[in-house]
Amino acid sequence: MAPQVKVAIIGGGPAGLGVAIELARLPFVDWHLYEKKPVISEYSSGLTIQRNTWRMLEHLGAAKHLHKSDFFRPANGHITQHRDGRTGDLILAAETKGSTTTAPHHQPCRAHRAILQLALLKEVDQSRVHVGHKLIRVEELPSKRIRLIFETGLSDEVDLLIGADGLRSPVRDFAFPEHSMSYTGATAYRALVRTSDALEVNGMLPEVIFWHGTDSKWVYTCPLGGNTFEITCRIIEGKDAEGDEQRLRASWGREASVPEFLAKYAEFCPPVQQLLQLVTSVQQYDFFAGPRLESVVARSSVALVGDASHPLSGAFGAGAGFALEDAFTLAGSLVWAFGGKSSADGHVRSRIDAALCLYDKVRSPHYADLYGILDGYGEAEQLVAAQALPPSGEIRARIESVWDPKHNWIYYYEVESTLARAIQEAEDGRGQLRFEARL
Ligand SMILES: Cc1cc2nc3c(=O)[nH]c(=O)nc-3n(C[C@H](O)[C@H](O)[C@H](O)COP(=O)(O)OP(=O)(O)OC[C@H]3O[C@@H](n4cnc5c(N)ncnc54)[C@H](O)[C@@H]3O)c2cc1C
């Protein structure tokens, strides 16, 4: 009989809900989830459910709660169009997020974020979910257990703390106090309009389209499920000076002025302008990011999952999938350490240590690869900017050099086989796990 392990999950986004579903399947885990919001909820606009995300949703039992009317799946297999946003000309129609070998029910689709959240929530044992509890302090006890203190006065003491608390993770602040986040200089404006209104605009299509402008601006348009149409617009506003302005930036949605928003996209062609005129309310998202963490685990008792583990600011449009892959790997690592052939002794601490090291061995290299791709994007952007091309040349050069489908492997990545290989290597004595070096 494996010993009991007490676990706290902080955060009820895709990562936290994914971990909650996984841990409920492990009889040796006594888990509780704490969320600061008064209800488990999701706002903002759309997201892509990628191929790897679908696979994880099936594994979690949540895919069955997603119905065809809940999402938009382009008939062409999610071919993303890249257009010159000033002229409307099609530059590239890239099969960026689908493949001919992908099963039809795994083809990517766009949905409102709340749809994914609800599908996951339906599989969670809600008697263990505690909303309205904001984590404000974390302490490591001499026993190496972790004490959590919430704003409500509630406290808890656990063997394992799982930070699923998003991009601005307080758990990460505790685990890696030297790590810091800052505004990247890029901002997104996100709005929803009715699909029926959007498709009345001459030239607007029921497709997934990036309309590119100069200086790395773009407008992204596509239907979501139902009668909802997404508009997301990016602009590079540049880094703020140190001080007040930096503090005013908000990473997760605040109301912005519609006229000021519209003025930023004045260079775009008539279909885009007319679409933007339908917007009555717009949310501003300032992109925050931080350097890659060397490890997604700390202190032999903390694991980071989802955005907390890789502060990438939504890059790649697959963060929910990454979060569910983290949940899968962490649960698989616990199963191995508590019931498999790990070399950990029978103590809870030693087994948690083994699980965290395996989790880190699988996920840290993955995130290192993703950061590497982003560095490549940055270099490509700089090369385009350095050429000082006329607008149409600049837009074409950026599409051709930055939007390269060679990175599509991200969406076909199979975390199951990577975990199985890591376990095999650990058991064969190959691929030394970090904890074995530490013990
Ligand atoms: C513009 C944009 C577009 C994106 N597009 C896509 C896409 O197309 N496809 C995709 O898969 N992903 C996309 N993403 C990324 C995706 O949104 C994230 O990766 C995903 O939401 C991460 O889930 P999470 O659970 O890690 O974090 P979150 O969803 O941020 O959840 C964290 C939770 O922790 C809670 N919390 C925070 N602090 C505390 C505290 N102190 N105490 C208690 N609770 C706390 C929060 O309230 C929140 O509920 C996009 C992101 C952005 C910004």
Short mmCIF file of C-alpha atoms and ligand atoms in Angstrom, two decimals:
data_model
loop_
_atom_site.label_atom_id
_atom_site.label_comp_id
_atom_site.label_asym_id
_atom_site.label_seq_id
_atom_site.Cartn_x
_atom_site.Cartn_y
_atom_site.Cartn_z
CA MET A 1 0.00 0.00 0.00
CA ALA A 2 1.60 3.28 -1.10
CA PRO A 3 1.68 6.00 1.56
CA GLN A 4 -0.77 8.88 1.29
CA VAL A 5 0.50 12.06 -0.25
CA LYS A 6 -1.23 15.36 0.42
CA VAL A 7 -1.33 17.73 -2.53
CA ALA A 8 -2.54 21.31 -3.08
CA ILE A 9 -3.23 22.57 -6.59
CA ILE A 10 -3.26 26.38 -6.88
CA GLY A 11 -5.35 27.66 -9.80
CA GLY A 12 -8.46 26.46 -11.64
CA GLY A 13 -7.45 27.15 -15.25
CA PRO A 14 -6.83 24.37 -17.81
CA ALA A 15 -3.65 23.30 -15.98
CA GLY A 16 -5.21 23.07 -12.52
CA LEU A 17 -8.35 21.31 -13.76
CA GLY A 18 -6.27 18.87 -15.82
CA VAL A 19 -4.15 18.00 -12.76
CA ALA A 20 -7.29 17.64 -10.62
CA ILE A 21 -8.78 15.09 -13.03
CA GLU A 22 -5.51 13.15 -13.17
CA LEU A 23 -4.94 13.11 -9.40
CA ALA A 24 -8.50 11.94 -8.70
CA ARG A 25 -7.48 8.70 -10.45
CA LEU A 26 -4.60 8.09 -8.01
CA PRO A 27 -5.79 6.38 -4.81
CA PHE A 28 -2.67 7.39 -2.87
CA VAL A 29 -3.25 11.11 -3.44
CA ASP A 30 -5.34 13.35 -1.18
CA TRP A 31 -5.72 16.54 -3.22
CA HIS A 32 -7.45 19.91 -2.95
CA LEU A 33 -7.65 22.72 -5.51
CA TYR A 34 -7.70 26.39 -4.50
CA GLU A 35 -8.83 29.13 -6.87
CA LYS A 36 -8.83 32.85 -6.08
CA LYS A 37 -11.85 33.70 -8.24
CA PRO A 38 -15.32 33.26 -6.69
CA VAL A 39 -16.19 30.69 -9.35
CA ILE A 40 -14.18 28.58 -11.78
CA SER A 41 -14.62 30.75 -14.82
CA GLU A 42 -12.94 31.87 -18.00
CA TYR A 43 -13.37 35.08 -19.86
CA SER A 44 -11.52 36.61 -22.83
CA SER A 45 -12.21 35.16 -26.26
CA GLY A 46 -11.13 32.19 -28.35
CA LEU A 47 -8.46 29.55 -28.35
CA THR A 48 -7.38 26.80 -30.70
CA ILE A 49 -7.92 23.26 -29.51
CA GLN A 50 -4.91 21.72 -31.18
CA ARG A 51 -4.38 18.08 -32.17
CA ASN A 52 -2.32 17.36 -29.04
CA THR A 53 -4.93 19.17 -26.92
CA TRP A 54 -7.70 16.94 -28.32
CA ARG A 55 -5.69 13.83 -27.46
CA MET A 56 -5.20 15.01 -23.88
CA LEU A 57 -8.90 15.95 -23.59
CA GLU A 58 -9.82 12.42 -24.67
CA HIS A 59 -7.44 10.94 -22.11
CA LEU A 60 -9.04 13.12 -19.41
CA GLY A 61 -12.56 12.13 -20.47
CA ALA A 62 -13.43 15.78 -21.23
CA ALA A 63 -13.58 15.57 -25.05
CA LYS A 64 -17.07 14.04 -24.90
CA HIS A 65 -18.41 17.28 -23.43
CA LEU A 66 -17.40 19.28 -26.52
CA HIS A 67 -20.09 19.27 -29.18
CA LYS A 68 -19.76 20.27 -32.82
CA SER A 69 -21.88 23.37 -32.32
CA ASP A 70 -19.47 24.54 -29.57
CA PHE A 71 -16.57 25.20 -31.92
CA PHE A 72 -15.56 26.23 -35.42
CA ARG A 73 -13.59 23.71 -37.41
CA PRO A 74 -12.77 24.99 -40.90
CA ALA A 75 -13.72 22.55 -43.63
CA ASN A 76 -10.21 22.95 -45.07
CA GLY A 77 -8.42 21.45 -42.05
CA HIS A 78 -7.50 24.74 -40.40
CA ILE A 79 -5.46 26.13 -43.23
CA THR A 80 -4.40 29.52 -41.96
CA GLN A 81 -4.44 32.30 -44.49
CA HIS A 82 -1.80 35.01 -44.27
CA ARG A 83 -2.93 38.12 -46.13
CA ASP A 84 -1.43 41.52 -46.73
CA GLY A 85 -3.71 43.45 -44.39
CA ARG A 86 -3.30 46.68 -46.36
CA THR A 87 -4.41 45.24 -49.70
CA GLY A 88 -6.22 42.04 -48.68
CA ASP A 89 -3.99 40.00 -51.06
CA LEU A 90 -3.41 36.37 -50.10
CA ILE A 91 0.34 35.76 -49.54
CA LEU A 92 0.41 32.29 -47.98
CA ALA A 93 -2.22 29.65 -47.23
CA ALA A 94 -0.32 27.42 -44.87
CA GLU A 95 -1.42 24.13 -43.46
CA THR A 96 -0.10 25.27 -40.14
CA LYS A 97 -2.13 23.37 -37.63
CA GLY A 98 -3.62 20.32 -39.25
CA SER A 99 -2.41 17.42 -41.30
CA THR A 100 -3.74 14.93 -43.76
CA THR A 101 -2.87 12.14 -41.30
CA THR A 102 -4.82 13.69 -38.45
CA ALA A 103 -8.10 11.93 -37.62
CA PRO A 104 -11.08 14.19 -38.41
CA HIS A 105 -12.10 14.44 -34.74
CA HIS A 106 -8.57 15.54 -33.81
CA GLN A 107 -8.41 18.33 -36.37
CA PRO A 108 -7.83 21.69 -34.71
CA CYS A 109 -10.74 24.00 -34.07
CA ARG A 110 -11.44 27.39 -32.52
CA ALA A 111 -13.72 27.70 -29.50
CA HIS A 112 -14.49 30.17 -26.79
CA ARG A 113 -12.14 29.58 -23.86
CA ALA A 114 -15.08 29.01 -21.50
CA ILE A 115 -16.16 25.97 -23.55
CA LEU A 116 -12.88 24.18 -22.85
CA GLN A 117 -12.97 25.21 -19.21
CA LEU A 118 -16.50 23.83 -18.76
CA ALA A 119 -15.65 20.55 -20.48
CA LEU A 120 -12.76 20.01 -18.06
CA LEU A 121 -14.77 21.12 -15.04
CA LYS A 122 -17.42 18.49 -15.73
CA GLU A 123 -14.79 15.80 -15.04
CA VAL A 124 -13.52 17.35 -11.78
CA ASP A 125 -14.65 16.23 -8.32
CA GLN A 126 -15.92 19.64 -7.25
CA SER A 127 -16.17 18.73 -3.58
CA ARG A 128 -12.38 19.19 -3.54
CA VAL A 129 -12.40 22.55 -5.30
CA HIS A 130 -12.27 25.61 -3.02
CA VAL A 131 -13.04 28.89 -4.77
CA GLY A 132 -12.56 32.38 -3.38
CA HIS A 133 -9.23 31.45 -1.79
CA LYS A 134 -6.31 33.53 -2.97
CA LEU A 135 -2.92 32.13 -2.00
CA ILE A 136 -0.88 34.90 -0.38
CA ARG A 137 1.99 33.14 1.42
CA VAL A 138 3.96 29.93 1.07
CA GLU A 139 6.40 28.61 3.69
CA GLU A 140 8.68 25.62 3.72
CA LEU A 141 8.57 23.83 7.07
CA PRO A 142 11.62 22.08 8.63
CA SER A 143 9.93 18.77 7.72
CA LYS A 144 10.07 19.96 4.06
CA ARG A 145 6.29 20.03 3.96
CA ILE A 146 4.74 23.22 2.60
CA ARG A 147 2.40 25.52 4.49
CA LEU A 148 -0.04 27.59 2.44
CA ILE A 149 -1.78 30.69 3.71
CA PHE A 150 -4.79 32.18 1.92
CA GLU A 151 -6.19 35.70 2.03
CA THR A 152 -9.36 34.33 3.64
CA GLY A 153 -7.36 33.17 6.66
CA LEU A 154 -7.52 29.51 5.61
CA SER A 155 -4.26 27.55 5.76
CA ASP A 156 -3.19 24.11 4.61
CA GLU A 157 -0.10 21.94 4.93
CA VAL A 158 0.89 19.62 2.10
CA ASP A 159 3.61 17.27 0.86
CA LEU A 160 3.40 18.54 -2.71
CA LEU A 161 2.45 21.99 -3.98
CA ILE A 162 1.38 22.26 -7.60
CA GLY A 163 1.51 25.77 -9.06
CA ALA A 164 -1.16 25.95 -11.78
CA ASP A 165 -1.60 29.63 -11.11
CA GLY A 166 -0.84 31.03 -14.53
CA LEU A 167 1.59 33.43 -16.11
CA ARG A 168 2.04 35.63 -13.01
CA SER A 169 2.34 32.62 -10.70
CA PRO A 170 2.75 33.32 -6.98
CA VAL A 171 3.91 29.72 -6.53
CA ARG A 172 6.70 30.37 -9.05
CA ASP A 173 7.66 33.48 -7.03
CA PHE A 174 8.10 31.21 -4.00
CA ALA A 175 9.96 28.48 -5.90
CA PHE A 176 12.18 30.78 -7.97
CA PRO A 177 12.34 34.15 -6.21
CA GLU A 178 15.00 35.43 -8.59
CA HIS A 179 12.81 34.91 -11.66
CA SER A 180 10.99 37.98 -12.92
CA MET A 181 8.48 38.88 -15.60
CA SER A 182 8.19 42.02 -17.66
CA TYR A 183 6.10 43.54 -20.42
CA THR A 184 7.41 42.29 -23.77
CA GLY A 185 6.44 45.44 -25.68
CA ALA A 186 3.60 43.60 -27.47
CA THR A 187 -0.09 44.08 -26.73
CA ALA A 188 -3.20 42.30 -28.02
CA TYR A 189 -6.69 43.74 -28.29
CA ARG A 190 -9.43 41.13 -28.27
CA ALA A 191 -13.09 41.54 -29.17
CA LEU A 192 -16.08 39.39 -30.06
CA VAL A 193 -18.79 40.25 -32.58
CA ARG A 194 -21.66 38.25 -34.08
CA THR A 195 -20.58 35.88 -36.90
CA SER A 196 -23.74 36.79 -38.80
CA ASP A 197 -22.67 40.49 -38.74
CA ALA A 198 -19.01 39.77 -39.48
CA LEU A 199 -19.76 37.68 -42.56
CA GLU A 200 -21.96 40.43 -43.98
CA VAL A 201 -18.81 42.51 -44.42
CA ASN A 202 -17.79 42.32 -48.06
CA GLY A 203 -14.49 40.38 -48.23
CA MET A 204 -14.70 38.83 -44.74
CA LEU A 205 -14.51 35.04 -44.87
CA PRO A 206 -15.39 32.12 -42.58
CA GLU A 207 -11.72 31.18 -42.43
CA VAL A 208 -8.79 31.49 -40.04
CA ILE A 209 -7.01 34.61 -41.29
CA PHE A 210 -4.04 36.69 -40.21
CA TRP A 211 -4.21 40.12 -41.86
CA HIS A 212 -0.67 41.46 -41.58
CA GLY A 213 0.24 45.13 -41.35
CA THR A 214 3.57 46.90 -41.01
CA ASP A 215 5.78 46.80 -37.89
CA SER A 216 4.60 43.27 -36.91
CA LYS A 217 0.99 44.36 -36.47
CA TRP A 218 -1.68 41.82 -37.33
CA VAL A 219 -5.43 41.34 -37.13
CA TYR A 220 -6.62 37.75 -36.63
CA THR A 221 -10.18 36.91 -37.62
CA CYS A 222 -12.16 33.69 -37.40
CA PRO A 223 -15.52 32.32 -36.29
CA LEU A 224 -15.76 30.50 -32.95
CA GLY A 225 -18.70 28.19 -32.28
CA GLY A 226 -22.31 29.41 -32.27
CA ASN A 227 -22.78 32.94 -33.58
CA THR A 228 -19.52 34.29 -32.13
CA PHE A 229 -16.72 35.73 -34.24
CA GLU A 230 -13.27 36.47 -32.83
CA ILE A 231 -11.10 39.49 -33.57
CA THR A 232 -7.63 39.58 -32.02
CA CYS A 233 -5.25 42.37 -32.99
CA ARG A 234 -1.58 42.56 -32.08
CA ILE A 235 0.58 45.64 -32.00
CA ILE A 236 4.15 46.23 -30.88
CA GLU A 237 3.88 49.20 -28.55
CA GLY A 238 7.49 49.01 -27.40
CA LYS A 239 8.92 48.51 -23.96
CA ASP A 240 7.87 50.99 -21.29
CA ALA A 241 10.31 53.08 -19.36
CA GLU A 242 10.93 51.86 -15.82
CA GLY A 243 8.34 53.14 -13.38
CA ASP A 244 4.67 53.99 -13.40
CA GLU A 245 3.77 52.97 -16.93
CA GLN A 246 5.19 49.47 -16.43
CA ARG A 247 2.97 49.01 -13.38
CA LEU A 248 -0.14 50.05 -15.33
CA ARG A 249 0.26 47.17 -17.78
CA ALA A 250 -2.18 44.30 -17.20
CA SER A 251 -1.51 40.79 -18.43
CA TRP A 252 -5.05 39.47 -18.35
CA GLY A 253 -7.69 41.69 -19.85
CA ARG A 254 -8.88 45.19 -19.09
CA GLU A 255 -11.36 47.35 -20.94
CA ALA A 256 -9.74 49.63 -23.55
CA SER A 257 -11.06 52.64 -25.46
CA VAL A 258 -12.66 51.52 -28.76
CA PRO A 259 -11.76 54.74 -30.70
CA GLU A 260 -8.11 54.53 -29.55
CA PHE A 261 -8.03 50.85 -30.52
CA LEU A 262 -9.49 51.55 -33.99
CA ALA A 263 -6.96 54.32 -34.65
CA LYS A 264 -4.09 51.82 -34.26
CA TYR A 265 -5.35 49.76 -37.23
CA ALA A 266 -6.11 52.59 -39.66
CA GLU A 267 -3.72 51.22 -42.31
CA PHE A 268 -5.79 48.05 -42.89
CA CYS A 269 -7.93 47.33 -45.97
CA PRO A 270 -11.73 48.01 -46.14
CA PRO A 271 -12.97 44.53 -45.06
CA VAL A 272 -10.85 44.68 -41.91
CA GLN A 273 -11.81 48.32 -41.20
CA GLN A 274 -15.50 47.52 -41.62
CA LEU A 275 -15.19 44.49 -39.37
CA LEU A 276 -13.47 46.53 -36.67
CA GLN A 277 -16.30 49.08 -36.86
CA LEU A 278 -18.60 46.36 -35.45
CA VAL A 279 -16.61 46.32 -32.20
CA THR A 280 -18.40 47.91 -29.25
CA SER A 281 -16.16 46.64 -26.46
CA VAL A 282 -12.50 45.64 -26.53
CA GLN A 283 -10.15 44.10 -23.98
CA GLN A 284 -6.46 44.90 -23.84
CA TYR A 285 -3.91 42.18 -23.00
CA ASP A 286 -0.35 43.27 -22.46
CA PHE A 287 2.03 40.40 -23.08
CA PHE A 288 4.27 39.58 -20.16
CA ALA A 289 7.02 37.02 -20.38
CA GLY A 290 10.09 35.95 -18.49
CA PRO A 291 13.21 33.93 -19.15
CA ARG A 292 12.92 30.16 -19.36
CA LEU A 293 13.08 28.38 -16.04
CA GLU A 294 15.97 25.93 -15.81
CA SER A 295 13.62 23.53 -14.05
CA VAL A 296 9.86 23.16 -13.65
CA VAL A 297 10.27 21.73 -10.13
CA ALA A 298 11.82 23.12 -6.95
CA ARG A 299 12.64 22.28 -3.33
CA SER A 300 11.64 18.62 -3.83
CA SER A 301 8.06 19.64 -3.09
CA VAL A 302 6.91 22.11 -5.77
CA ALA A 303 5.88 21.42 -9.36
CA LEU A 304 4.84 24.09 -11.83
CA VAL A 305 2.31 23.26 -14.54
CA GLY A 306 0.77 25.22 -17.42
CA ASP A 307 1.69 28.88 -17.91
CA ALA A 308 3.35 28.96 -14.49
CA SER A 309 5.99 26.53 -15.80
CA HIS A 310 6.77 28.34 -19.05
CA PRO A 311 6.04 32.08 -18.95
CA LEU A 312 5.74 32.40 -22.74
CA SER A 313 2.78 34.79 -22.91
CA GLY A 314 0.49 32.62 -25.02
CA ALA A 315 3.00 32.04 -27.81
CA PHE A 316 2.17 29.23 -30.29
CA GLY A 317 -1.59 29.22 -29.55
CA ALA A 318 -1.28 25.91 -27.74
CA GLY A 319 -0.80 26.81 -24.07
CA ALA A 320 -3.88 24.88 -22.94
CA GLY A 321 -2.46 21.78 -24.68
CA PHE A 322 0.92 22.28 -22.99
CA ALA A 323 -0.89 22.61 -19.66
CA LEU A 324 -2.72 19.29 -20.15
CA GLU A 325 0.52 17.60 -21.24
CA ASP A 326 2.09 18.85 -18.00
CA ALA A 327 -0.83 17.38 -16.02
CA PHE A 328 -0.50 14.03 -17.82
CA THR A 329 3.26 13.88 -17.23
CA LEU A 330 3.08 14.88 -13.58
CA ALA A 331 0.42 12.26 -12.83
CA GLY A 332 2.36 9.61 -14.79
CA SER A 333 5.51 10.49 -12.84
CA LEU A 334 3.67 10.12 -9.51
CA VAL A 335 2.29 6.74 -10.57
CA TRP A 336 5.79 5.59 -11.48
CA ALA A 337 7.35 6.86 -8.24
CA PHE A 338 4.63 5.54 -5.94
CA GLY A 339 3.84 2.28 -7.62
CA GLY A 340 6.36 1.57 -10.32
CA LYS A 341 9.94 0.47 -10.40
CA SER A 342 11.60 3.71 -9.35
CA SER A 343 14.62 3.37 -7.11
CA ALA A 344 13.06 5.69 -4.50
CA ASP A 345 12.75 4.22 -1.00
CA GLY A 346 9.35 3.87 0.69
CA HIS A 347 9.22 7.36 2.15
CA VAL A 348 6.77 9.92 0.79
CA ARG A 349 9.51 12.56 0.43
CA SER A 350 11.80 10.30 -1.52
CA ARG A 351 9.00 9.20 -3.84
CA ILE A 352 7.84 12.75 -4.47
CA ASP A 353 11.43 13.66 -5.25
CA ALA A 354 11.64 10.82 -7.78
CA ALA A 355 8.36 11.87 -9.39
CA LEU A 356 9.37 15.51 -9.66
CA CYS A 357 12.71 14.64 -11.21
CA LEU A 358 11.04 12.48 -13.84
CA TYR A 359 8.48 15.23 -14.54
CA ASP A 360 11.28 17.76 -14.95
CA LYS A 361 13.27 15.44 -17.21
CA VAL A 362 10.31 15.20 -19.61
CA ARG A 363 9.00 18.76 -19.59
CA SER A 364 12.01 21.05 -19.17
CA PRO A 365 13.65 20.01 -22.48
CA HIS A 366 10.31 20.51 -24.24
CA TYR A 367 10.06 24.07 -23.00
CA ALA A 368 13.72 24.65 -23.89
CA ASP A 369 12.82 23.71 -27.48
CA LEU A 370 9.86 26.10 -27.50
CA TYR A 371 11.96 28.99 -26.21
CA GLY A 372 14.48 28.15 -28.94
CA ILE A 373 11.78 28.56 -31.61
CA LEU A 374 10.80 31.92 -30.16
CA ASP A 375 14.42 33.08 -30.30
CA GLY A 376 14.37 32.16 -34.00
CA TYR A 377 11.20 34.20 -34.53
CA GLY A 378 12.87 37.19 -32.85
CA GLU A 379 15.92 36.93 -35.11
CA ALA A 380 13.73 36.65 -38.23
CA GLU A 381 11.74 39.75 -37.17
CA GLN A 382 14.96 41.71 -36.68
CA LEU A 383 16.29 40.69 -40.09
CA VAL A 384 13.08 41.89 -41.75
CA ALA A 385 13.13 45.19 -39.85
CA ALA A 386 16.80 45.79 -40.77
CA GLN A 387 16.01 45.64 -44.49
CA ALA A 388 13.82 48.80 -44.34
CA LEU A 389 11.55 47.45 -47.10
CA PRO A 390 8.47 49.25 -48.47
CA PRO A 391 5.22 48.16 -46.69
CA SER A 392 4.20 45.40 -49.12
CA GLY A 393 7.76 43.99 -49.21
CA GLU A 394 8.04 44.13 -45.43
CA ILE A 395 4.72 42.30 -44.95
CA ARG A 396 5.61 39.59 -47.48
CA ALA A 397 9.10 39.12 -46.04
CA ARG A 398 7.73 38.80 -42.52
CA ILE A 399 5.10 36.23 -43.49
CA GLU A 400 7.61 34.15 -45.42
CA SER A 401 10.36 34.22 -42.83
CA VAL A 402 8.51 34.21 -39.50
CA TRP A 403 5.41 32.08 -40.17
CA ASP A 404 7.30 28.95 -41.02
CA PRO A 405 5.27 25.71 -40.78
CA LYS A 406 8.42 23.70 -39.95
CA HIS A 407 7.62 24.18 -36.25
CA ASN A 408 4.31 22.33 -36.53
CA TRP A 409 5.73 19.33 -34.66
CA ILE A 410 4.60 21.15 -31.49
CA TYR A 411 1.00 20.24 -32.33
CA TYR A 412 1.79 16.59 -33.11
CA TYR A 413 4.06 16.06 -30.13
CA GLU A 414 3.18 12.87 -28.23
CA VAL A 415 4.01 13.35 -24.60
CA GLU A 416 2.93 9.77 -23.82
CA SER A 417 5.87 8.25 -25.68
CA THR A 418 8.33 10.80 -24.29
CA LEU A 419 7.27 9.91 -20.74
CA ALA A 420 7.42 6.17 -21.47
CA ARG A 421 10.94 6.58 -22.90
CA ALA A 422 12.11 8.60 -19.88
CA ILE A 423 10.77 5.93 -17.51
CA GLN A 424 12.47 3.20 -19.50
CA GLU A 425 15.77 5.09 -19.44
CA ALA A 426 15.50 5.68 -15.69
CA GLU A 427 14.83 2.01 -15.05
CA ASP A 428 17.65 0.91 -17.33
CA GLY A 429 20.02 3.19 -15.45
CA ARG A 430 20.49 5.31 -18.54
CA GLY A 431 19.58 9.03 -18.51
CA GLN A 432 20.44 9.76 -14.90
CA LEU A 433 17.56 11.53 -13.20
CA ARG A 434 18.61 14.66 -11.39
CA PHE A 435 17.31 13.48 -8.03
CA GLU A 436 19.60 10.47 -8.12
CA ALA A 437 22.53 12.83 -8.44
CA ARG A 438 21.24 14.85 -5.49
CA LEU A 439 20.65 11.96 -3.08
C1 LIG B 1 -3.71 36.21 -26.51
C2 LIG B 1 -3.61 34.74 -26.13
C3 LIG B 1 -4.02 33.77 -27.03
C4 LIG B 1 -3.92 32.41 -26.71
N1 LIG B 1 -4.35 31.49 -27.58
C5 LIG B 1 -4.30 30.19 -27.26
C6 LIG B 1 -4.77 29.19 -28.15
O1 LIG B 1 -5.21 29.48 -29.26
N2 LIG B 1 -4.72 27.88 -27.77
C7 LIG B 1 -4.22 27.52 -26.55
O2 LIG B 1 -4.20 26.31 -26.23
N3 LIG B 1 -3.73 28.43 -25.69
C8 LIG B 1 -3.76 29.75 -26.00
N4 LIG B 1 -3.29 30.67 -25.15
C9 LIG B 1 -2.62 30.22 -23.93
C10 LIG B 1 -3.59 29.72 -22.87
O3 LIG B 1 -4.53 30.72 -22.61
C11 LIG B 1 -2.83 29.45 -21.60
O4 LIG B 1 -1.67 28.72 -21.87
C12 LIG B 1 -3.69 28.66 -20.63
O5 LIG B 1 -4.80 29.43 -20.22
C13 LIG B 1 -2.86 28.34 -19.42
O6 LIG B 1 -3.65 27.74 -18.46
P1 LIG B 1 -3.20 27.77 -16.95
O7 LIG B 1 -4.18 26.94 -16.24
O8 LIG B 1 -1.75 27.45 -16.85
O9 LIG B 1 -3.30 29.30 -16.50
P2 LIG B 1 -4.58 30.24 -16.38
O10 LIG B 1 -5.59 29.91 -17.38
O11 LIG B 1 -4.05 31.63 -16.33
O12 LIG B 1 -5.19 29.87 -14.95
C14 LIG B 1 -4.53 30.22 -13.75
C15 LIG B 1 -5.57 30.22 -12.63
O13 LIG B 1 -4.88 30.45 -11.39
C16 LIG B 1 -5.66 31.34 -10.61
N5 LIG B 1 -4.76 32.01 -9.65
C17 LIG B 1 -3.78 32.90 -9.93
N6 LIG B 1 -3.20 33.32 -8.80
C18 LIG B 1 -3.82 32.69 -7.77
C19 LIG B 1 -3.66 32.73 -6.36
N7 LIG B 1 -2.76 33.53 -5.76
N8 LIG B 1 -4.45 31.95 -5.59
C20 LIG B 1 -5.38 31.13 -6.16
N9 LIG B 1 -5.59 31.08 -7.51
C21 LIG B 1 -4.81 31.85 -8.29
C22 LIG B 1 -6.26 32.29 -11.64
O14 LIG B 1 -7.39 32.98 -11.14
C23 LIG B 1 -6.60 31.34 -12.77
O15 LIG B 1 -7.89 30.80 -12.66
C24 LIG B 1 -3.38 32.03 -25.46
C25 LIG B 1 -2.97 33.01 -24.54
C26 LIG B 1 -3.08 34.36 -24.87
C27 LIG B 1 -2.62 35.38 -23.86
#
